[in-house]
Amino acid sequence: MGKTSEQPLLSCRNVTKKFGSLVAVGDLSFDLAAGEVLGIGGPNGAGKTTLFEMISGQTTVTSGQILLDGRDVTRDSAVRRCHAGMARVFQLNTGFDSLSVRDNIRVAAYYGRRNRIMPGLGFSAEVETAVDDALERVGLVGRGRQSAATLTVIDRKLLMIAGALAMQPKLLLLDEPVGGLTHREIDQVAKVVAEVAASGVTVVLIEHVMRFLVQLSTRVMILHHGRKLYEGSATGLAHDPGVVEVYLGKEAGRDVAAMAAGKAEGMVRHAF
Ligand SMILES: Nc1ncnc2c1ncn2[C@@H]1O[C@H](COP(=O)(O)OP(=O)(O)OP(=O)(O)O)[C@@H](O)[C@H]1O
Ligand SMILES: [Mg+2]
């Protein structure tokens, strides 16, 4: 099967996840082109994290198909999908408190390596280079020896992103990367993600912080009860009556409209 330029990097086709009688994600289909930043929003329990679980292979689909680069990965293990180019940052902080910042990223880089033929032989130069690159991309250079247990909330989030980057993914899945951060910290993470996207990594991010979602996304998808409530531009989002009613509310809808307009003028970072 030849790869064409129109072939999506990721395709979800009629993906469904049921937990007993609860349909967490229902018959959801969308394509993602290489280079896009897809922002996913929606109320608590909408099925956003469950969608990531299915894409990254942490859980099975009840039905439907997931394709990466045109290849059906629906039945592949999480590690296989990782080696095929997917990396995921979890909603809750993961990471090893007993390890240094550098060792945390090393573990991720090692896990993400395609050819782990002889484990136990120590870390290769390739891993060390990937770790250095990841530390630099998130702005944690010089912090490698620090214990992960002593990191602040923002630095932990950056560490998690660094671990994913050290896997050198083509598709990066970020689940609420700025939850609980201050405005200034949100801007810091936004800058990191924008630079990652600019370097050619395709990004899917889940986020409730609309400023972050609008600022970074080339396309937005809003889920509600496991189904697509909206898919399109950030500008259209603010004017969609369903989204305003179910998710944003009138006041936040006006804010999002202003943000989207500001983004079009390249003003978001200064205006909010
Ligand atoms: N392992 C599970 N077993 C049973 N139900 C689950 C499981 N995981 C998720 N659910 C349910 O599926 C629905 C979707 O949950 P999910 O975590 O995907 O939502 P979310 O959109 O990520 O929400 P939030 O914004 O709060 O993170 C919820 O009703 C949740 O309770
Ligand atoms: Mg979630």
mmCIF file of C-alpha atoms and ligand atoms in Angstrom:
data_model
loop_
_atom_site.group_PDB
_atom_site.id
_atom_site.type_symbol
_atom_site.label_atom_id
_atom_site.label_comp_id
_atom_site.label_asym_id
_atom_site.label_seq_id
_atom_site.Cartn_x
_atom_site.Cartn_y
_atom_site.Cartn_z
ATOM 1 C CA MET A 1 0.000 0.000 0.000
ATOM 2 C CA GLY A 2 1.735 3.180 -1.198
ATOM 3 C CA LYS A 3 1.699 6.329 0.897
ATOM 4 C CA THR A 4 0.195 9.339 -0.845
ATOM 5 C CA SER A 5 0.526 12.931 0.262
ATOM 6 C CA GLU A 6 -3.233 13.065 0.940
ATOM 7 C CA GLN A 7 -3.101 10.108 3.271
ATOM 8 C CA PRO A 8 -3.957 11.186 6.809
ATOM 9 C CA LEU A 9 -1.373 10.610 9.521
ATOM 10 C CA LEU A 10 -4.140 9.384 11.814
ATOM 11 C CA SER A 11 -7.636 8.153 11.025
ATOM 12 C CA CYS A 12 -10.296 7.193 13.518
ATOM 13 C CA ARG A 13 -13.126 5.361 11.813
ATOM 14 C CA ASN A 14 -16.392 4.796 13.674
ATOM 15 C CA VAL A 15 -14.500 4.340 16.919
ATOM 16 C CA THR A 16 -16.661 3.254 19.851
ATOM 17 C CA LYS A 17 -15.852 2.435 23.473
ATOM 18 C CA LYS A 18 -18.495 1.052 25.777
ATOM 19 C CA PHE A 19 -18.127 0.481 29.501
ATOM 20 C CA GLY A 20 -21.105 -1.797 30.164
ATOM 21 C CA SER A 21 -24.109 0.205 28.989
ATOM 22 C CA LEU A 22 -22.201 3.514 29.013
ATOM 23 C CA VAL A 23 -21.069 4.670 25.602
ATOM 24 C CA ALA A 24 -17.929 6.657 26.513
ATOM 25 C CA VAL A 25 -17.052 7.250 22.837
ATOM 26 C CA GLY A 26 -19.696 6.604 20.200
ATOM 27 C CA ASP A 27 -19.105 6.042 16.485
ATOM 28 C CA LEU A 28 -16.492 8.782 16.243
ATOM 29 C CA SER A 29 -14.689 9.407 12.956
ATOM 30 C CA PHE A 30 -12.074 11.980 12.047
ATOM 31 C CA ASP A 31 -8.853 12.317 10.069
ATOM 32 C CA LEU A 32 -5.721 14.151 11.043
ATOM 33 C CA ALA A 33 -3.253 15.396 8.447
ATOM 34 C CA ALA A 34 0.462 15.571 9.179
ATOM 35 C CA GLY A 35 1.362 18.980 10.571
ATOM 36 C CA GLU A 36 -2.042 19.744 12.099
ATOM 37 C CA VAL A 37 -2.673 20.706 15.702
ATOM 38 C CA LEU A 38 -6.074 19.319 16.658
ATOM 39 C CA GLY A 39 -7.529 20.696 19.876
ATOM 40 C CA ILE A 40 -10.151 18.572 21.623
ATOM 41 C CA GLY A 41 -12.503 20.066 24.199
ATOM 42 C CA GLY A 42 -15.744 19.111 25.851
ATOM 43 C CA PRO A 43 -17.341 18.727 29.277
ATOM 44 C CA ASN A 44 -16.029 16.378 31.969
ATOM 45 C CA GLY A 45 -16.800 12.795 31.051
ATOM 46 C CA ALA A 46 -17.218 13.602 27.343
ATOM 47 C CA GLY A 47 -14.884 10.758 26.386
ATOM 48 C CA LYS A 48 -11.731 12.740 25.557
ATOM 49 C CA THR A 49 -9.272 10.688 27.601
ATOM 50 C CA THR A 50 -10.985 7.458 26.544
ATOM 51 C CA LEU A 51 -10.387 8.470 22.925
ATOM 52 C CA PHE A 52 -6.672 8.917 23.684
ATOM 53 C CA GLU A 53 -6.636 5.533 25.441
ATOM 54 C CA MET A 54 -7.902 3.906 22.269
ATOM 55 C CA ILE A 55 -5.617 5.823 19.906
ATOM 56 C CA SER A 56 -2.502 5.067 21.937
ATOM 57 C CA GLY A 57 -3.473 1.457 22.653
ATOM 58 C CA GLN A 58 -3.873 1.636 26.434
ATOM 59 C CA THR A 59 -7.362 0.235 25.946
ATOM 60 C CA THR A 60 -9.067 -1.708 23.165
ATOM 61 C CA VAL A 61 -11.864 -0.332 21.013
ATOM 62 C CA THR A 62 -15.312 -1.879 21.335
ATOM 63 C CA SER A 63 -15.653 -1.341 17.606
ATOM 64 C CA GLY A 64 -14.121 0.785 14.868
ATOM 65 C CA GLN A 65 -10.680 1.221 13.379
ATOM 66 C CA ILE A 66 -7.594 3.306 14.046
ATOM 67 C CA LEU A 67 -5.079 3.861 11.268
ATOM 68 C CA LEU A 68 -1.634 5.403 11.539
ATOM 69 C CA ASP A 69 -0.048 6.371 8.226
ATOM 70 C CA GLY A 70 -2.704 4.291 6.509
ATOM 71 C CA ARG A 71 -1.819 1.179 8.501
ATOM 72 C CA ASP A 72 -4.442 -0.442 10.724
ATOM 73 C CA VAL A 73 -3.038 -0.312 14.276
ATOM 74 C CA THR A 74 -6.334 -1.101 16.028
ATOM 75 C CA ARG A 75 -5.035 -4.370 17.453
ATOM 76 C CA ASP A 76 -1.428 -3.262 18.013
ATOM 77 C CA SER A 77 0.003 -2.989 21.526
ATOM 78 C CA ALA A 78 0.791 0.415 23.042
ATOM 79 C CA VAL A 79 4.537 -0.188 22.679
ATOM 80 C CA ARG A 80 4.145 -1.085 19.025
ATOM 81 C CA ARG A 81 2.192 2.107 18.396
ATOM 82 C CA CYS A 82 4.859 4.047 20.276
ATOM 83 C CA HIS A 83 7.522 2.575 18.009
ATOM 84 C CA ALA A 84 5.359 3.463 15.029
ATOM 85 C CA GLY A 85 5.562 7.121 16.094
ATOM 86 C CA MET A 86 2.934 7.888 18.750
ATOM 87 C CA ALA A 87 3.752 9.401 22.139
ATOM 88 C CA ARG A 88 1.250 10.325 24.808
ATOM 89 C CA VAL A 89 1.378 12.612 27.833
ATOM 90 C CA PHE A 90 -1.148 11.551 30.462
ATOM 91 C CA GLN A 91 -3.742 13.740 32.176
ATOM 92 C CA LEU A 92 -2.371 12.895 35.603
ATOM 93 C CA ASN A 93 1.295 13.261 36.379
ATOM 94 C CA THR A 94 3.249 10.122 35.762
ATOM 95 C CA GLY A 95 7.007 9.817 36.135
ATOM 96 C CA PHE A 96 9.357 8.328 38.701
ATOM 97 C CA ASP A 97 9.929 10.438 41.811
ATOM 98 C CA SER A 98 12.894 8.307 42.832
ATOM 99 C CA LEU A 99 14.758 9.177 39.620
ATOM 100 C CA SER A 100 16.438 12.333 38.412
ATOM 101 C CA VAL A 101 14.940 14.461 35.658
ATOM 102 C CA ARG A 102 17.476 13.064 33.209
ATOM 103 C CA ASP A 103 16.840 9.440 34.166
ATOM 104 C CA ASN A 104 13.092 9.924 33.781
ATOM 105 C CA ILE A 105 13.602 11.124 30.221
ATOM 106 C CA ARG A 106 16.151 8.371 29.583
ATOM 107 C CA VAL A 107 13.578 5.741 30.530
ATOM 108 C CA ALA A 108 11.109 7.269 28.074
ATOM 109 C CA ALA A 109 13.706 7.543 25.319
ATOM 110 C CA TYR A 110 14.735 3.967 25.902
ATOM 111 C CA TYR A 111 11.122 2.754 25.825
ATOM 112 C CA GLY A 112 10.584 4.693 22.626
ATOM 113 C CA ARG A 113 13.548 3.200 20.826
ATOM 114 C CA ARG A 114 12.645 1.069 17.856
ATOM 115 C CA ASN A 115 15.372 -1.545 18.329
ATOM 116 C CA ARG A 116 15.707 -2.553 21.944
ATOM 117 C CA ILE A 117 17.676 -5.649 21.093
ATOM 118 C CA MET A 118 19.904 -5.917 24.144
ATOM 119 C CA PRO A 119 18.352 -4.327 27.207
ATOM 120 C CA GLY A 120 20.653 -3.917 30.172
ATOM 121 C CA LEU A 121 23.674 -2.770 28.234
ATOM 122 C CA GLY A 122 23.317 0.801 29.304
ATOM 123 C CA PHE A 123 22.099 3.822 27.418
ATOM 124 C CA SER A 124 23.365 4.413 23.930
ATOM 125 C CA ALA A 125 24.638 7.702 22.554
ATOM 126 C CA GLU A 126 21.437 7.892 20.530
ATOM 127 C CA VAL A 127 19.370 7.895 23.728
ATOM 128 C CA GLU A 128 21.591 10.549 25.326
ATOM 129 C CA THR A 129 21.201 12.794 22.294
ATOM 130 C CA ALA A 130 17.412 12.365 22.363
ATOM 131 C CA VAL A 131 17.420 13.242 26.082
ATOM 132 C CA ASP A 132 19.535 16.380 25.558
ATOM 133 C CA ASP A 133 17.282 17.483 22.720
ATOM 134 C CA ALA A 134 14.133 16.939 24.821
ATOM 135 C CA LEU A 135 15.577 18.856 27.801
ATOM 136 C CA GLU A 136 16.347 21.758 25.513
ATOM 137 C CA ARG A 137 12.951 21.787 23.817
ATOM 138 C CA VAL A 138 11.095 22.112 27.128
ATOM 139 C CA GLY A 139 13.589 24.494 28.727
ATOM 140 C CA LEU A 140 14.917 22.125 31.406
ATOM 141 C CA VAL A 141 18.572 22.277 30.347
ATOM 142 C CA GLY A 142 20.814 22.219 33.421
ATOM 143 C CA ARG A 143 18.138 20.525 35.531
ATOM 144 C CA GLY A 144 18.930 16.939 34.558
ATOM 145 C CA ARG A 145 20.444 15.963 37.924
ATOM 146 C CA GLN A 146 17.547 17.314 39.969
ATOM 147 C CA SER A 147 15.298 14.726 41.586
ATOM 148 C CA ALA A 148 11.912 14.579 39.857
ATOM 149 C CA ALA A 149 10.312 14.551 43.331
ATOM 150 C CA THR A 150 11.421 18.149 43.936
ATOM 151 C CA LEU A 151 9.990 19.603 40.719
ATOM 152 C CA THR A 152 7.253 22.222 40.736
ATOM 153 C CA VAL A 153 3.924 21.448 39.018
ATOM 154 C CA ILE A 154 4.912 23.254 35.810
ATOM 155 C CA ASP A 155 8.316 21.578 35.651
ATOM 156 C CA ARG A 156 6.701 18.184 36.162
ATOM 157 C CA LYS A 157 4.400 18.882 33.248
ATOM 158 C CA LEU A 158 7.408 19.916 31.167
ATOM 159 C CA LEU A 159 9.215 16.752 32.251
ATOM 160 C CA MET A 160 6.302 14.637 31.030
ATOM 161 C CA ILE A 161 6.368 16.442 27.691
ATOM 162 C CA ALA A 162 10.147 15.983 27.506
ATOM 163 C CA GLY A 163 9.723 12.237 28.046
ATOM 164 C CA ALA A 164 7.255 12.057 25.163
ATOM 165 C CA LEU A 165 9.530 14.144 22.927
ATOM 166 C CA ALA A 166 12.482 11.887 23.694
ATOM 167 C CA MET A 167 10.537 9.128 21.951
ATOM 168 C CA GLN A 168 10.904 11.270 18.814
ATOM 169 C CA PRO A 169 7.250 10.932 17.869
ATOM 170 C CA LYS A 170 5.531 12.036 14.697
ATOM 171 C CA LEU A 171 2.236 12.203 16.604
ATOM 172 C CA LEU A 172 2.131 13.725 20.087
ATOM 173 C CA LEU A 173 -0.994 13.303 22.247
ATOM 174 C CA LEU A 174 -1.278 15.777 25.134
ATOM 175 C CA ASP A 175 -4.040 15.294 27.714
ATOM 176 C CA GLU A 176 -4.690 18.551 29.587
ATOM 177 C CA PRO A 177 -1.083 19.769 29.566
ATOM 178 C CA VAL A 178 -1.865 23.061 31.343
ATOM 179 C CA GLY A 179 -4.510 22.038 33.887
ATOM 180 C CA GLY A 180 -3.845 23.823 37.186
ATOM 181 C CA LEU A 181 -1.199 26.213 35.858
ATOM 182 C CA THR A 182 -1.048 30.006 36.139
ATOM 183 C CA HIS A 183 -1.487 32.298 33.125
ATOM 184 C CA ARG A 184 2.231 32.835 32.803
ATOM 185 C CA GLU A 185 2.916 29.090 33.042
ATOM 186 C CA ILE A 186 0.243 28.372 30.440
ATOM 187 C CA ASP A 187 2.068 30.711 28.051
ATOM 188 C CA GLN A 188 5.319 28.888 28.818
ATOM 189 C CA VAL A 189 3.828 25.497 27.885
ATOM 190 C CA ALA A 190 2.077 27.016 24.849
ATOM 191 C CA LYS A 191 5.432 28.253 23.566
ATOM 192 C CA VAL A 192 6.958 24.780 23.978
ATOM 193 C CA VAL A 193 4.035 23.111 22.174
ATOM 194 C CA ALA A 194 4.034 25.718 19.390
ATOM 195 C CA GLU A 195 7.732 25.088 18.796
ATOM 196 C CA VAL A 196 7.208 21.315 18.809
ATOM 197 C CA ALA A 197 4.431 21.702 16.234
ATOM 198 C CA ALA A 198 6.585 24.052 14.150
ATOM 199 C CA SER A 199 9.330 21.425 14.123
ATOM 200 C CA GLY A 200 6.971 19.112 12.224
ATOM 201 C CA VAL A 201 5.379 17.028 14.982
ATOM 202 C CA THR A 202 1.626 16.560 14.567
ATOM 203 C CA VAL A 203 -0.194 17.315 17.820
ATOM 204 C CA VAL A 204 -3.534 16.366 19.323
ATOM 205 C CA LEU A 205 -4.240 18.174 22.563
ATOM 206 C CA ILE A 206 -7.092 17.884 25.008
ATOM 207 C CA GLU A 207 -7.632 21.005 27.072
ATOM 208 C CA HIS A 208 -10.298 22.819 29.044
ATOM 209 C CA VAL A 209 -8.279 26.052 29.035
ATOM 210 C CA MET A 210 -9.801 27.648 25.959
ATOM 211 C CA ARG A 211 -7.099 30.271 25.605
ATOM 212 C CA PHE A 212 -4.539 27.494 25.140
ATOM 213 C CA LEU A 213 -6.785 25.458 22.827
ATOM 214 C CA VAL A 214 -7.666 28.395 20.580
ATOM 215 C CA GLN A 215 -4.141 29.746 20.463
ATOM 216 C CA LEU A 216 -2.512 26.495 19.334
ATOM 217 C CA SER A 217 -5.106 24.559 17.359
ATOM 218 C CA THR A 218 -5.379 24.579 13.595
ATOM 219 C CA ARG A 219 -8.691 22.728 14.059
ATOM 220 C CA VAL A 220 -10.933 22.171 17.047
ATOM 221 C CA MET A 221 -13.204 19.262 17.929
ATOM 222 C CA ILE A 222 -15.679 19.384 20.805
ATOM 223 C CA LEU A 223 -16.991 16.115 22.221
ATOM 224 C CA HIS A 224 -20.163 15.634 24.243
ATOM 225 C CA HIS A 225 -21.356 12.261 25.554
ATOM 226 C CA GLY A 226 -18.735 10.576 23.364
ATOM 227 C CA ARG A 227 -19.922 12.197 20.152
ATOM 228 C CA LYS A 228 -18.707 15.030 17.994
ATOM 229 C CA LEU A 229 -20.573 18.199 18.877
ATOM 230 C CA TYR A 230 -18.373 20.432 16.717
ATOM 231 C CA GLU A 231 -15.443 20.140 14.346
ATOM 232 C CA GLY A 232 -13.926 23.127 12.588
ATOM 233 C CA SER A 233 -12.101 26.386 13.149
ATOM 234 C CA ALA A 234 -11.648 28.059 16.513
ATOM 235 C CA THR A 235 -13.549 31.053 15.139
ATOM 236 C CA GLY A 236 -16.586 28.934 14.246
ATOM 237 C CA LEU A 237 -16.502 27.352 17.685
ATOM 238 C CA ALA A 238 -17.520 30.539 19.448
ATOM 239 C CA HIS A 239 -20.505 31.003 17.131
ATOM 240 C CA ASP A 240 -21.811 27.459 17.300
ATOM 241 C CA PRO A 241 -25.028 27.526 19.368
ATOM 242 C CA GLY A 242 -24.627 23.894 20.488
ATOM 243 C CA VAL A 243 -21.096 24.459 21.785
ATOM 244 C CA VAL A 244 -22.063 27.673 23.548
ATOM 245 C CA GLU A 245 -25.039 26.016 25.198
ATOM 246 C CA VAL A 246 -23.426 22.699 26.198
ATOM 247 C CA TYR A 247 -19.863 23.710 26.911
ATOM 248 C CA LEU A 248 -18.772 27.313 26.789
ATOM 249 C CA GLY A 249 -21.681 29.323 28.112
ATOM 250 C CA LYS A 250 -22.478 32.765 26.668
ATOM 251 C CA GLU A 251 -19.773 34.733 28.454
ATOM 252 C CA ALA A 252 -16.941 32.302 27.701
ATOM 253 C CA GLY A 253 -18.278 32.070 24.141
ATOM 254 C CA ARG A 254 -17.696 35.817 23.773
ATOM 255 C CA ASP A 255 -14.180 35.433 25.198
ATOM 256 C CA VAL A 256 -13.397 32.636 22.758
ATOM 257 C CA ALA A 257 -14.702 34.734 19.856
ATOM 258 C CA ALA A 258 -12.378 37.557 20.908
ATOM 259 C CA MET A 259 -9.457 35.139 21.289
ATOM 260 C CA ALA A 260 -10.070 33.608 17.859
ATOM 261 C CA ALA A 261 -10.240 37.090 16.312
ATOM 262 C CA GLY A 262 -7.050 38.053 18.156
ATOM 263 C CA LYS A 263 -5.353 34.874 16.955
ATOM 264 C CA ALA A 264 -6.225 35.738 13.360
ATOM 265 C CA GLU A 265 -4.420 39.025 13.899
ATOM 266 C CA GLY A 266 -1.526 37.337 15.706
ATOM 267 C CA MET A 267 -2.442 39.158 18.912
ATOM 268 C CA VAL A 268 -3.430 36.387 21.311
ATOM 269 C CA ARG A 269 -0.243 36.308 23.334
ATOM 270 C CA HIS A 270 -0.452 40.012 24.052
ATOM 271 C CA ALA A 271 -4.182 40.399 24.416
ATOM 272 C CA PHE A 272 -4.830 37.598 26.966
HETATM 273 N N1 LIG B 1 -12.256 2.347 32.918
HETATM 274 C C1 LIG B 1 -13.511 2.850 32.957
HETATM 275 N N2 LIG B 1 -14.533 2.110 33.395
HETATM 276 C C2 LIG B 1 -15.800 2.600 33.412
HETATM 277 N N3 LIG B 1 -16.133 3.830 32.982
HETATM 278 C C3 LIG B 1 -15.141 4.611 32.536
HETATM 279 C C4 LIG B 1 -13.779 4.172 32.496
HETATM 280 N N4 LIG B 1 -13.010 5.164 31.987
HETATM 281 C C5 LIG B 1 -13.859 6.180 31.733
HETATM 282 N N5 LIG B 1 -15.119 5.850 32.058
HETATM 283 C C6 LIG B 1 -16.307 6.706 31.889
HETATM 284 O O1 LIG B 1 -16.344 7.087 30.512
HETATM 285 C C7 LIG B 1 -16.775 8.437 30.384
HETATM 286 C C8 LIG B 1 -15.710 9.230 29.663
HETATM 287 O O2 LIG B 1 -14.601 9.407 30.533
HETATM 288 P P1 LIG B 1 -13.286 10.180 30.095
HETATM 289 O O3 LIG B 1 -12.302 10.019 31.176
HETATM 290 O O4 LIG B 1 -12.895 9.717 28.737
HETATM 291 O O5 LIG B 1 -13.808 11.678 30.004
HETATM 292 P P2 LIG B 1 -13.007 13.032 29.728
HETATM 293 O O6 LIG B 1 -13.687 13.700 28.594
HETATM 294 O O7 LIG B 1 -11.561 12.758 29.596
HETATM 295 O O8 LIG B 1 -13.324 13.869 31.050
HETATM 296 P P3 LIG B 1 -12.403 14.920 31.888
HETATM 297 O O9 LIG B 1 -12.549 16.238 31.187
HETATM 298 O O10 LIG B 1 -13.050 14.944 33.245
HETATM 299 O O11 LIG B 1 -10.986 14.397 31.925
HETATM 300 C C9 LIG B 1 -17.070 8.934 31.802
HETATM 301 O O12 LIG B 1 -18.440 8.779 32.042
HETATM 302 C C10 LIG B 1 -16.238 8.006 32.675
HETATM 303 O O13 LIG B 1 -16.815 7.867 33.946
HETATM 304 MG MG MG B 2 -9.910 13.305 30.652
#
